[in-house]
Amino acid sequence: MKKYGWSSFTDLILKNSAAEEQDAHVDPGDENPERGNWANKSDYILSMIGYAVGLGNIWRFPYLAYKNGGGAFLIPYFTMLVVVGIPLFFLESALGQFCSQGPINAWKAVPILQGVGIAAVVVTLVVSIYYNVIICYSLYYMFASMQSPLPWSDCFSWADSSCSNISAGDSSHTMWLFFHSRVALQRSSSLDETGPVVWHLALCLLLSSLLVAAALIRGIKSSGKVVYFTATFPYVVILILLVRGLTLEGAKDGIEFYIGSQSNLTKLTEAEVWKDAATQTFYSLSIGWGGLVTLSSYNNFHNNVFKDTFAVTLTNAGTSVLAGFAIFSILGHMAHVYNIPVENVVKQGFGLAFIAYPDALSKLPISPLWSILFFVMLLTVGLDSQFAGIEVLTTCLVDAFPKYFKSKRAIKMYFAWMQTNLLVCVCILQAGIYWVTLIDQFVATWVLLFLVLLEIIGVAFIYGGNRFIKDIEMMLGKKSFAFWLWWRACWFCISPCIILVILGWSIATFSPPTYGQVQYPGWGLALGWAMVAFVVIWIPFVAVYNLTKARGSPWERLKSLCSPSEEWHPYLDIHRGERYSEERCHNNKDYRNHQEVDVNVISSSWLGTMCTQ
């Protein structure tokens, strides 16, 4: 029998890639024969929904709604969706579609801020570790659920004398917490105690990596088909859990605490409520990660990105509300079973997804079925986000080195996949959960607010909001002044002001992360700040590097880098029109050469300005 090992798998990928003369990412009917396009509109919409609808919709929004006045929280939430979420989602999607480039090359529009694009890619790389671990945990619990009774439903052979199935007060999850820490994570006492590899998590990590690699082997051509399942299955599960939850005793109490009669309109007078609404809107739409720019870059040039924006953002918001009903109906039943108040079983984040809700499911008849469905849902939600994250990395590689990577899609995907897997290994040690929390608290929080603030300043104020509107009209057609009035108000004033306030608030109220009662050592916190520095350092570094490469006086250098580069234009010649025609740019270039200015270095950006007026 012929044996296949790891080397055989690697050789197979390399051999298949080398044999392909044309990039498998491109089909004969694609509008862009070099980069490829989505096979159809549904692939794109489902990919965007899968990317935007993340774990925050399931495990964070319901808790925030309960915490901030129940149904009253929907008022600030949808307000922030309109004034921040939708405008920024539209901005990023239109930016990617116009230039057909990833988040780094898209900043050829404002070269001095190209480091923002690199920083977004670094954030995506680091957060991909986070999502890989969540997928890993989901796989483990999915397999663990394939037995009856569920292993965490009682103190079985894995337990010792400290395990208890008696619940009281806010200790309703004692037994489950014991299983989660002792069996699933084999958690060490602190970050200082690294511990060995948790091998069942390592195997789940390998499986999750293979799933992601298989889905992305042909880039958007393959992932665009996988999302027909991964983007729609969570809705099936949410509806099933909702219907089941509403039939349980105590479900009404849970709904009342979510957005029922317990709603408190006086909460709207508290600034914290509006801050939570803006933050949830911002993060749930995945703004600032580079994924929206990347996925939109594979659209046809004249795709109606305006309608797509509303379709995705409203679906995302509706998903959050719907998931809340499914979550709280079953948590209400759990409170009824334990005979404790609902607020004592409500948690957020990991606490909801991997502690409170699975514990509640274990109390239902046919509990393995509900548990499997729930963790498959978490798995598919995590996979969708991971698909986009890896696509960001591979797209940036292709954009940076098109000649090398054009016909080697499998190699670059394999390279990006291996990068994230090597980095995630630290998260499957016994101290792994501390690393995951560290990444979540330092990299996936206010750093993104800072990047998006620079993004909107760069596009609206440096590149020019009016110029950007003209670019959008090249794709969508001419619109009236009244049509753009609202978008101008958001991009120039409302959105940046809100982001600035939230960013300042987030920094001022930042507190060192903890995991439960476990404090992080000083070196761990220093490492967290080092991760932040590694993200933001690219912004001044790239700006200084580009300034040193430019020529002329300091003012001429700055002016050249604050204007679009010569390479900023629609990807295909047929879409450039008069504003970006090569002939016009060539004439301006000849004029600049006549003035004895080195346009190849300093004024490629200034020239871009002349070519886009």
Coordinates of C-alpha atoms in Angstrom, one line a residue:
M1 CA 0.0 0.0 0.0
K2 CA 1.3 3.4 -1.0
K3 CA 1.9 5.6 2.1
Y4 CA 1.3 9.4 2.2
G5 CA 2.9 11.6 4.8
W6 CA 3.3 15.3 5.5
S7 CA 6.0 15.6 2.8
S8 CA 3.8 13.9 0.3
F9 CA 1.0 16.4 1.1
T10 CA 3.4 19.3 0.6
D11 CA 4.8 17.9 -2.6
L12 CA 1.3 17.5 -3.9
I13 CA 0.4 21.1 -3.3
L14 CA 3.7 22.3 -4.9
K15 CA 3.3 20.0 -7.9
N16 CA -0.3 21.0 -8.6
S17 CA 0.6 24.7 -8.3
A18 CA 3.6 24.4 -10.6
A19 CA 1.5 22.6 -13.2
E20 CA -1.0 25.4 -13.4
E21 CA -0.1 27.9 -16.1
Q22 CA -3.0 30.1 -15.2
D23 CA -4.0 31.1 -11.7
A24 CA -6.8 28.9 -10.5
H25 CA -8.2 32.1 -8.9
V26 CA -9.2 33.3 -12.4
D27 CA -12.0 31.9 -14.6
P28 CA -12.2 32.6 -18.4
G29 CA -15.3 34.8 -17.9
D30 CA -13.9 37.1 -15.2
E31 CA -13.9 40.8 -15.9
N32 CA -10.4 41.1 -14.4
P33 CA -8.2 38.4 -16.1
E34 CA -5.3 39.0 -13.8
R35 CA -6.8 39.0 -10.3
G36 CA -10.1 37.3 -10.9
N37 CA -13.6 38.1 -9.7
W38 CA -16.3 36.5 -7.7
A39 CA -18.1 33.8 -9.7
N40 CA -21.4 35.6 -8.9
K41 CA -23.0 38.1 -6.7
S42 CA -24.2 35.5 -4.1
D43 CA -20.7 34.4 -3.5
Y44 CA -19.7 37.9 -2.5
I45 CA -22.7 38.8 -0.4
L46 CA -22.5 35.5 1.6
S47 CA -18.8 35.9 2.1
M48 CA -19.3 39.5 3.4
I49 CA -22.1 38.4 5.6
G50 CA -20.0 35.5 6.9
Y51 CA -17.1 37.8 7.6
A52 CA -19.2 40.6 9.2
V53 CA -21.4 38.2 11.3
G54 CA -18.9 37.0 13.8
L55 CA -18.8 35.7 17.3
G56 CA -19.5 39.2 18.7
N57 CA -23.0 38.9 17.3
I58 CA -23.6 35.7 19.3
W59 CA -21.7 36.2 22.5
R60 CA -21.4 40.0 23.0
F61 CA -24.4 41.8 21.7
P62 CA -27.0 39.9 23.9
Y63 CA -25.0 40.7 27.0
L64 CA -24.7 44.4 26.1
A65 CA -28.4 44.6 25.4
Y66 CA -29.2 43.1 28.8
K67 CA -26.6 45.3 30.5
N68 CA -27.6 48.6 28.9
G69 CA -31.4 48.7 29.3
G70 CA -32.6 45.8 27.3
G71 CA -34.8 46.9 24.4
A72 CA -33.8 50.5 25.0
F73 CA -30.3 49.5 23.9
L74 CA -31.6 49.0 20.3
I75 CA -32.1 52.8 20.0
P76 CA -28.4 53.8 20.4
Y77 CA -27.3 50.6 18.6
F78 CA -29.2 51.3 15.4
T79 CA -28.3 55.0 15.7
M80 CA -24.6 54.2 15.7
L81 CA -25.2 51.7 12.9
V82 CA -26.5 54.6 10.8
V83 CA -24.0 57.3 11.6
V84 CA -20.8 55.1 12.0
G85 CA -21.3 51.5 10.9
I86 CA -22.9 51.9 7.5
P87 CA -20.8 54.9 6.3
L88 CA -17.5 53.3 7.2
F89 CA -18.6 49.9 5.7
F90 CA -19.5 51.7 2.5
L91 CA -16.2 53.6 2.5
E92 CA -14.0 50.5 2.8
S93 CA -16.1 48.5 0.4
A94 CA -16.0 51.2 -2.3
L95 CA -12.3 51.8 -1.8
G96 CA -11.5 48.1 -2.4
Q97 CA -13.8 47.8 -5.4
F98 CA -12.5 51.0 -7.1
C99 CA -8.8 50.1 -7.1
S100 CA -9.2 46.2 -7.1
Q101 CA -6.4 46.0 -4.6
G102 CA -5.9 44.8 -1.1
P103 CA -5.6 46.9 2.0
I104 CA -1.9 47.8 1.5
N105 CA -2.0 48.8 -2.2
A106 CA -5.3 50.6 -1.7
W107 CA -3.2 53.3 0.2
K108 CA -1.5 54.3 -3.0
A109 CA -4.3 56.9 -2.8
V110 CA -2.5 58.5 0.2
P111 CA 1.1 57.1 0.2
I112 CA 2.1 58.8 3.5
L113 CA -0.5 56.6 5.3
Q114 CA 0.4 53.3 3.6
G115 CA 1.6 52.1 6.9
V116 CA -2.1 52.0 8.0
G117 CA -2.7 49.3 5.5
I118 CA 0.3 47.3 6.7
A119 CA -0.9 47.7 10.3
A120 CA -4.3 46.4 9.4
V121 CA -2.7 43.3 7.8
V122 CA -0.6 42.8 11.0
V123 CA -3.8 43.0 13.1
T124 CA -5.5 40.5 10.8
L125 CA -2.5 38.1 11.2
V126 CA -2.5 38.4 15.0
V127 CA -6.3 38.1 15.3
S128 CA -6.2 35.0 13.0
I129 CA -4.5 33.3 15.9
Y130 CA -7.4 34.2 18.1
Y131 CA -10.0 32.8 15.6
N132 CA -7.9 29.7 15.0
V133 CA -8.1 28.9 18.7
I134 CA -11.8 29.5 18.8
I135 CA -12.3 27.1 15.9
C136 CA -10.0 24.7 17.8
Y137 CA -12.1 24.9 21.0
S138 CA -15.3 24.6 19.0
L139 CA -14.1 21.4 17.3
Y140 CA -13.1 19.9 20.6
Y141 CA -16.5 20.6 22.2
M142 CA -18.3 19.4 19.1
F143 CA -16.5 16.0 19.4
A144 CA -17.0 15.9 23.1
S145 CA -20.7 16.5 22.6
M146 CA -21.0 13.2 20.6
Q147 CA -21.7 11.2 23.7
S148 CA -24.6 10.8 26.1
P149 CA -24.7 12.1 28.8
L150 CA -22.5 15.1 28.0
P151 CA -19.2 14.8 29.9
W152 CA -19.7 18.1 31.7
S153 CA -23.3 17.3 32.8
D154 CA -22.1 15.6 36.0
C155 CA -19.0 14.9 38.0
F156 CA -17.7 11.9 36.2
S157 CA -14.4 10.1 36.2
W158 CA -12.5 13.2 35.2
A159 CA -13.5 15.0 38.4
D160 CA -12.1 15.0 41.9
S161 CA -13.5 15.9 45.3
S162 CA -13.6 19.6 44.5
C163 CA -16.1 19.1 41.7
S164 CA -19.7 20.0 42.6
N165 CA -23.0 19.8 40.8
I166 CA -24.7 21.9 43.4
S167 CA -25.4 25.4 42.1
A168 CA -26.1 28.5 44.2
G169 CA -25.9 32.2 43.8
D170 CA -23.5 33.2 41.0
S171 CA -21.8 29.8 41.1
S172 CA -24.2 28.1 38.8
H173 CA -21.4 27.0 36.4
T174 CA -19.1 25.4 39.0
M175 CA -19.1 21.9 37.5
W176 CA -18.8 23.2 33.9
L177 CA -16.0 25.6 34.9
F178 CA -14.2 22.6 36.4
F179 CA -14.5 20.6 33.3
H180 CA -13.6 23.5 31.0
S181 CA -10.4 24.3 33.0
R182 CA -9.3 20.9 34.1
V183 CA -10.2 18.7 31.0
A184 CA -10.7 20.9 28.0
L185 CA -8.0 23.5 28.5
Q186 CA -5.9 21.7 31.2
R187 CA -5.3 25.3 32.3
S188 CA -2.2 26.2 34.3
S189 CA -2.3 28.5 37.3
S190 CA -1.0 31.6 35.4
L191 CA 0.8 32.9 32.3
D192 CA 4.1 32.2 34.2
E193 CA 3.4 28.5 34.2
T194 CA 3.5 27.7 30.5
G195 CA 2.9 23.9 30.8
P196 CA 3.1 21.3 28.0
V197 CA 1.1 21.1 24.8
V198 CA -2.5 20.0 25.2
W199 CA -2.5 17.3 22.6
H200 CA -6.3 17.0 22.0
L201 CA -6.3 20.8 21.2
A202 CA -3.3 20.3 19.0
L203 CA -5.1 17.7 16.9
C204 CA -8.2 20.0 16.7
L205 CA -5.9 22.8 15.6
L206 CA -4.5 20.6 12.8
L207 CA -8.0 19.7 11.7
S208 CA -9.1 23.3 11.7
S209 CA -6.1 24.3 9.6
L210 CA -6.9 21.6 7.1
L211 CA -10.4 22.8 6.8
V212 CA -9.3 26.4 6.2
A213 CA -6.7 25.3 3.7
A214 CA -9.1 23.2 1.7
A215 CA -11.7 26.0 1.6
L216 CA -9.1 28.5 0.3
I217 CA -7.1 26.4 -2.1
R218 CA -8.6 28.3 -5.0
G219 CA -9.1 31.5 -3.1
I220 CA -12.5 33.2 -3.6
K221 CA -13.4 30.6 -6.2
S222 CA -13.5 27.8 -3.6
S223 CA -14.3 29.9 -0.4
G224 CA -17.2 31.5 -2.3
K225 CA -18.8 28.1 -2.6
V226 CA -18.0 27.0 1.0
V227 CA -19.8 30.0 2.4
Y228 CA -23.1 28.8 1.0
F229 CA -23.0 26.4 4.0
T230 CA -20.9 28.3 6.6
A231 CA -22.7 31.6 6.2
T232 CA -26.2 30.2 6.2
F233 CA -26.0 27.3 8.7
P234 CA -25.7 29.6 11.8
Y235 CA -29.1 31.0 11.0
V236 CA -30.6 27.5 10.8
V237 CA -29.1 26.7 14.2
I238 CA -30.2 30.0 15.8
L239 CA -33.7 29.4 14.6
I240 CA -33.7 25.9 15.9
L241 CA -32.4 26.9 19.3
L242 CA -34.8 29.8 19.4
V243 CA -37.9 27.6 18.8
R244 CA -36.6 25.1 21.3
G245 CA -35.8 27.7 23.9
L246 CA -39.2 29.4 23.7
T247 CA -40.9 26.1 24.6
L248 CA -38.9 25.8 27.9
E249 CA -40.0 26.8 31.3
G250 CA -38.4 30.1 32.4
A251 CA -37.8 31.2 28.8
K252 CA -40.1 34.2 29.3
D253 CA -37.9 35.3 32.2
G254 CA -34.8 35.2 30.0
I255 CA -36.5 37.2 27.2
E256 CA -37.8 39.8 29.8
F257 CA -34.2 40.4 30.9
Y258 CA -33.1 40.6 27.3
I259 CA -35.4 43.2 25.7
G260 CA -38.7 42.7 27.5
S261 CA -40.5 44.6 30.2
Q262 CA -37.2 44.9 32.0
S263 CA -36.1 47.5 29.4
N264 CA -34.9 50.7 31.0
L265 CA -35.2 53.8 28.9
T266 CA -33.5 55.9 31.6
K267 CA -30.3 54.1 30.5
L268 CA -30.3 56.2 27.4
T269 CA -29.1 59.2 29.5
E270 CA -25.9 57.3 30.4
A271 CA -22.9 57.9 28.1
E272 CA -21.6 54.4 28.7
V273 CA -24.6 53.0 26.9
W274 CA -23.9 55.0 23.7
K275 CA -20.2 54.1 23.9
D276 CA -21.0 50.4 24.1
A277 CA -23.5 50.7 21.2
A278 CA -20.8 52.4 19.0
T279 CA -18.1 49.9 19.9
Q280 CA -20.4 46.9 19.2
T281 CA -21.4 48.4 15.9
F282 CA -17.9 49.1 14.9
Y283 CA -16.4 45.6 15.8
S284 CA -19.4 43.5 14.6
L285 CA -19.0 44.9 11.1
S286 CA -15.3 44.0 11.0
I287 CA -14.3 47.6 10.0
G288 CA -10.6 48.3 9.9
W289 CA -9.3 44.7 9.6
G290 CA -8.6 44.9 5.9
G291 CA -11.2 42.2 5.1
L292 CA -13.8 44.5 3.6
V293 CA -11.3 46.1 1.3
T294 CA -10.0 42.7 0.3
L295 CA -13.3 41.0 -0.4
S296 CA -14.6 44.0 -2.3
S297 CA -11.5 44.2 -4.5
Y298 CA -12.7 41.1 -6.3
N299 CA -16.0 42.7 -7.4
N300 CA -16.8 43.8 -10.9
F301 CA -16.0 47.5 -11.3
H302 CA -19.6 48.5 -11.8
N303 CA -21.0 46.4 -9.0
N304 CA -23.6 48.3 -6.9
V305 CA -21.6 48.4 -3.7
F306 CA -24.1 50.8 -2.2
K307 CA -26.9 48.3 -2.1
D308 CA -24.5 45.6 -1.0
T309 CA -23.6 47.7 2.0
F310 CA -27.1 48.0 3.2
A311 CA -27.8 44.3 2.6
V312 CA -24.8 43.2 4.7
T313 CA -25.0 45.7 7.5
L314 CA -28.7 45.3 8.1
T315 CA -28.4 41.5 8.0
N316 CA -25.6 41.8 10.6
A317 CA -27.7 43.9 12.9
G318 CA -30.7 41.6 12.6
T319 CA -28.5 38.6 13.3
S320 CA -27.4 40.2 16.6
V321 CA -31.0 40.8 17.7
L322 CA -32.2 37.3 16.7
A323 CA -29.2 35.6 18.4
G324 CA -30.1 37.4 21.6
F325 CA -33.5 35.8 21.7
A326 CA -32.1 32.3 21.2
I327 CA -29.4 32.9 23.9
F328 CA -31.6 34.4 26.6
S329 CA -34.6 32.0 26.2
I330 CA -32.3 29.1 27.1
L331 CA -30.5 31.1 29.8
G332 CA -33.9 31.9 31.3
H333 CA -34.6 28.1 31.5
M334 CA -31.3 27.5 33.1
A335 CA -32.0 30.1 35.8
H336 CA -35.4 28.4 36.3
V337 CA -33.7 25.0 36.8
Y338 CA -31.2 26.4 39.3
N339 CA -33.8 28.6 40.9
I340 CA -31.6 31.6 40.7
P341 CA -32.0 35.1 39.1
V342 CA -31.3 35.3 35.4
E343 CA -28.6 37.9 35.9
N344 CA -26.5 35.2 37.8
V345 CA -26.2 33.0 34.7
V346 CA -25.5 35.8 32.2
K347 CA -22.0 36.1 30.9
Q348 CA -20.3 37.5 27.8
G349 CA -17.4 36.5 25.5
F350 CA -15.8 33.1 26.3
G351 CA -17.9 32.9 29.4
L352 CA -21.1 32.8 27.4
A353 CA -19.9 30.6 24.4
F354 CA -17.9 28.0 26.3
I355 CA -19.4 28.1 29.9
A356 CA -22.9 29.5 30.4
Y357 CA -24.7 28.4 27.2
P358 CA -23.2 24.8 27.0
D359 CA -24.0 24.3 30.7
A360 CA -27.6 25.4 29.9
L361 CA -27.8 23.0 27.0
S362 CA -26.7 20.1 29.2
K363 CA -29.9 20.5 31.1
L364 CA -32.2 19.9 28.1
P365 CA -33.5 16.6 26.8
I366 CA -31.4 15.2 24.0
S367 CA -28.7 17.5 25.2
P368 CA -26.0 16.1 22.9
L369 CA -28.0 17.1 19.8
W370 CA -28.4 20.7 21.0
S371 CA -24.7 20.9 22.0
I372 CA -23.5 19.6 18.7
L373 CA -25.6 22.1 16.8
F374 CA -24.4 25.0 19.0
F375 CA -20.7 24.2 18.6
V376 CA -21.0 23.5 14.8
M377 CA -22.6 27.0 14.6
L378 CA -19.6 28.5 16.5
L379 CA -17.3 26.5 14.2
T380 CA -18.9 27.9 11.0
V381 CA -18.9 31.4 12.3
G382 CA -15.2 31.2 13.2
L383 CA -14.4 29.6 9.8
D384 CA -16.0 32.5 7.9
S385 CA -13.9 35.0 9.7
Q386 CA -10.8 33.0 9.3
F387 CA -11.4 32.6 5.5
A388 CA -11.4 36.4 5.1
G389 CA -8.4 36.8 7.4
I390 CA -6.2 34.4 5.4
E391 CA -7.6 35.9 2.1
V392 CA -6.3 39.3 3.3
L393 CA -2.8 37.9 3.8
T394 CA -2.7 36.0 0.5
T395 CA -4.2 38.9 -1.5
C396 CA -1.5 41.3 -0.1
L397 CA 1.2 38.8 -1.2
V398 CA -0.3 38.7 -4.7
D399 CA -0.6 42.4 -4.9
A400 CA 3.0 42.9 -3.7
F401 CA 4.6 40.2 -5.9
P402 CA 2.1 39.5 -8.8
K403 CA 4.7 38.0 -11.1
Y404 CA 5.8 35.4 -8.6
F405 CA 2.5 34.5 -7.0
K406 CA 0.1 34.9 -9.9
S407 CA 0.2 31.2 -10.9
K408 CA 1.0 29.9 -7.4
R409 CA -2.2 30.4 -5.5
A410 CA -1.8 27.1 -3.5
I411 CA 1.8 28.0 -2.5
K412 CA 0.9 31.4 -1.1
M413 CA -2.1 30.1 0.7
Y414 CA 0.0 27.3 2.1
F415 CA 2.6 29.9 3.2
A416 CA 0.0 32.1 5.0
W417 CA -1.6 29.1 6.5
M418 CA 1.7 27.9 8.0
Q419 CA 2.5 31.3 9.3
T420 CA -0.7 31.5 11.4
N421 CA -0.3 27.9 12.6
L422 CA 3.2 28.5 13.9
L423 CA 2.1 31.6 15.8
V424 CA -1.0 29.8 17.2
C425 CA 1.1 27.0 18.8
V426 CA 1.6 29.0 22.0
C427 CA -2.2 29.1 22.4
I428 CA -2.5 25.3 22.7
L429 CA -0.2 25.1 25.7
Q430 CA -1.7 24.8 29.2
A431 CA -1.3 28.6 29.5
G432 CA -2.9 29.1 26.1
I433 CA -6.1 30.7 27.3
Y434 CA -4.0 33.5 28.9
W435 CA -2.4 34.2 25.5
V436 CA -5.7 34.3 23.8
T437 CA -7.1 36.8 26.3
L438 CA -3.9 38.9 26.0
I439 CA -4.3 39.1 22.2
D440 CA -8.0 39.9 22.5
Q441 CA -7.6 42.7 25.1
F442 CA -4.6 44.4 23.5
V443 CA -4.8 44.0 19.7
A444 CA -8.5 43.5 18.9
T445 CA -9.7 46.6 20.9
W446 CA -8.8 50.3 20.7
V447 CA -5.9 49.7 18.2
L448 CA -8.5 49.2 15.5
L449 CA -10.2 52.4 16.4
F450 CA -7.0 54.3 15.9
L451 CA -6.4 52.6 12.5
V452 CA -9.9 53.5 11.3
L453 CA -9.6 57.1 12.5
L454 CA -6.5 57.4 10.4
E455 CA -8.3 55.7 7.5
I456 CA -11.2 58.2 7.5
I457 CA -8.8 61.1 7.9
G458 CA -6.8 59.9 5.0
V459 CA -9.7 59.3 2.6
A460 CA -12.0 62.2 3.6
F461 CA -9.4 64.9 4.4
I462 CA -6.1 64.1 2.7
Y463 CA -7.2 62.3 -0.5
G464 CA -10.4 64.3 -0.5
G465 CA -14.0 63.2 0.2
N466 CA -15.2 65.0 -2.9
R467 CA -12.6 63.3 -5.1
F468 CA -13.5 59.9 -3.5
I469 CA -17.2 60.6 -4.3
K470 CA -16.2 61.1 -8.0
D471 CA -14.4 57.8 -7.9
I472 CA -17.5 56.1 -6.6
E473 CA -19.6 57.7 -9.3
M474 CA -17.3 56.2 -11.9
M475 CA -18.6 52.8 -10.6
L476 CA -22.2 53.6 -9.7
G477 CA -23.1 56.5 -12.1
K478 CA -23.7 60.1 -11.4
K479 CA -25.7 60.9 -8.2
S480 CA -27.4 64.1 -7.1
F481 CA -25.9 66.5 -4.5
A482 CA -28.6 65.6 -2.1
F483 CA -27.7 61.9 -2.4
W484 CA -24.2 62.6 -1.1
L485 CA -25.2 65.1 1.5
W486 CA -25.6 62.5 4.3
W487 CA -22.4 60.6 3.4
R488 CA -20.4 63.8 3.4
A489 CA -21.8 64.7 6.8
C490 CA -20.7 61.3 8.2
W491 CA -17.3 61.1 6.5
F492 CA -16.3 64.7 7.2
C493 CA -17.8 65.2 10.7
I494 CA -20.0 62.7 12.5
S495 CA -18.1 59.4 12.1
P496 CA -14.6 60.8 12.9
C497 CA -15.8 62.7 15.9
I498 CA -17.6 59.7 17.3
I499 CA -14.5 57.5 16.7
L500 CA -12.2 60.1 18.3
V501 CA -14.4 60.2 21.4
I502 CA -14.6 56.4 21.7
L503 CA -10.9 56.1 21.2
G504 CA -10.1 58.6 23.9
W505 CA -12.5 57.0 26.2
S506 CA -11.2 53.5 25.6
I507 CA -7.6 54.6 26.3
A508 CA -8.6 56.5 29.4
T509 CA -10.6 53.6 30.9
F510 CA -8.2 50.8 29.8
S511 CA -7.4 48.5 32.6
P512 CA -4.9 45.6 32.5
P513 CA -6.6 42.3 31.4
T514 CA -7.3 39.4 33.7
Y515 CA -8.6 35.9 33.3
G516 CA -11.2 35.5 36.0
Q517 CA -9.3 36.2 39.2
V518 CA -5.9 35.5 37.6
Q519 CA -3.7 38.5 37.3
Y520 CA -1.1 38.8 34.5
P521 CA 2.6 39.2 35.4
G522 CA 4.4 42.3 34.5
W523 CA 6.2 40.7 31.6
G524 CA 2.9 39.5 30.1
L525 CA 1.5 43.1 30.2
A526 CA 4.7 44.4 28.6
L527 CA 4.3 41.8 25.9
G528 CA 0.8 43.0 25.3
W529 CA 2.0 46.6 24.8
A530 CA 4.8 45.2 22.6
M531 CA 2.1 43.7 20.3
V532 CA 0.3 47.1 20.2
A533 CA 3.6 48.8 19.3
F534 CA 4.3 46.2 16.6
V535 CA 1.0 47.1 15.0
V536 CA 1.2 50.9 15.1
I537 CA 5.0 51.2 14.5
W538 CA 4.4 50.6 10.8
I539 CA 2.5 53.8 10.4
P540 CA 5.4 56.2 11.2
F541 CA 8.0 53.8 9.9
V542 CA 6.5 53.6 6.4
A543 CA 5.8 57.4 6.4
V544 CA 9.4 58.2 7.3
Y545 CA 10.8 55.7 4.8
N546 CA 8.7 57.1 2.0
L547 CA 9.8 60.7 3.0
T548 CA 13.5 59.7 2.9
K549 CA 13.0 58.2 -0.6
A550 CA 11.4 61.3 -1.9
R551 CA 13.3 64.3 -3.2
G552 CA 13.0 68.0 -2.9
S553 CA 12.4 70.2 0.1
P554 CA 10.6 68.8 3.2
W555 CA 7.4 70.5 2.0
E556 CA 7.7 69.1 -1.5
R557 CA 8.2 65.6 -0.1
L558 CA 5.3 65.9 2.3
K559 CA 3.0 67.3 -0.5
S560 CA 4.0 64.5 -2.9
L561 CA 3.2 61.8 -0.3
C562 CA -0.1 63.4 0.6
S563 CA -1.3 63.1 -3.0
P564 CA -2.3 59.9 -4.9
S565 CA 0.6 58.0 -6.5
E566 CA 0.9 57.5 -10.2
E567 CA -0.3 54.0 -9.8
W568 CA -3.6 54.9 -8.1
H569 CA -6.4 54.3 -10.6
P570 CA -8.9 51.6 -11.5
Y571 CA -7.1 48.3 -12.2
L572 CA -8.3 47.9 -15.8
D573 CA -7.7 50.5 -18.6
I574 CA -11.3 50.3 -19.8
H575 CA -12.5 51.7 -16.4
R576 CA -10.1 54.6 -16.1
G577 CA -12.0 57.1 -18.3
E578 CA -10.7 60.6 -18.9
R579 CA -9.9 61.2 -15.2
Y580 CA -7.3 58.5 -15.1
S581 CA -6.4 58.2 -18.8
E582 CA -2.7 57.3 -19.5
E583 CA -2.5 60.0 -22.2
R584 CA -3.5 62.7 -19.7
C585 CA -1.1 61.4 -17.1
H586 CA 1.7 61.2 -19.8
N587 CA 1.2 64.8 -20.9
N588 CA 1.4 66.0 -17.3
K589 CA 4.5 63.8 -16.8
D590 CA 6.2 65.4 -19.8
Y591 CA 5.3 68.8 -18.4
R592 CA 6.8 68.0 -15.0
N593 CA 10.0 66.6 -16.7
H594 CA 10.3 69.9 -18.5
Q595 CA 10.3 71.6 -15.2
E596 CA 13.3 69.5 -14.3
V597 CA 11.6 67.7 -11.4
D598 CA 12.2 64.1 -10.7
V599 CA 8.7 62.9 -11.1
N600 CA 9.6 59.2 -10.8
V601 CA 10.4 59.7 -7.2
I602 CA 8.9 62.8 -5.6
S603 CA 5.9 63.7 -7.7
S604 CA 4.4 60.4 -8.6
S605 CA 1.8 61.2 -6.0
W606 CA 1.5 64.9 -7.0
L607 CA 1.2 63.7 -10.6
G608 CA -1.6 61.4 -9.5
T609 CA -3.4 64.5 -8.2
M610 CA -3.1 66.2 -11.6
C611 CA -4.4 63.1 -13.3
T612 CA -7.5 62.8 -11.1
Q613 CA -8.8 66.3 -11.2

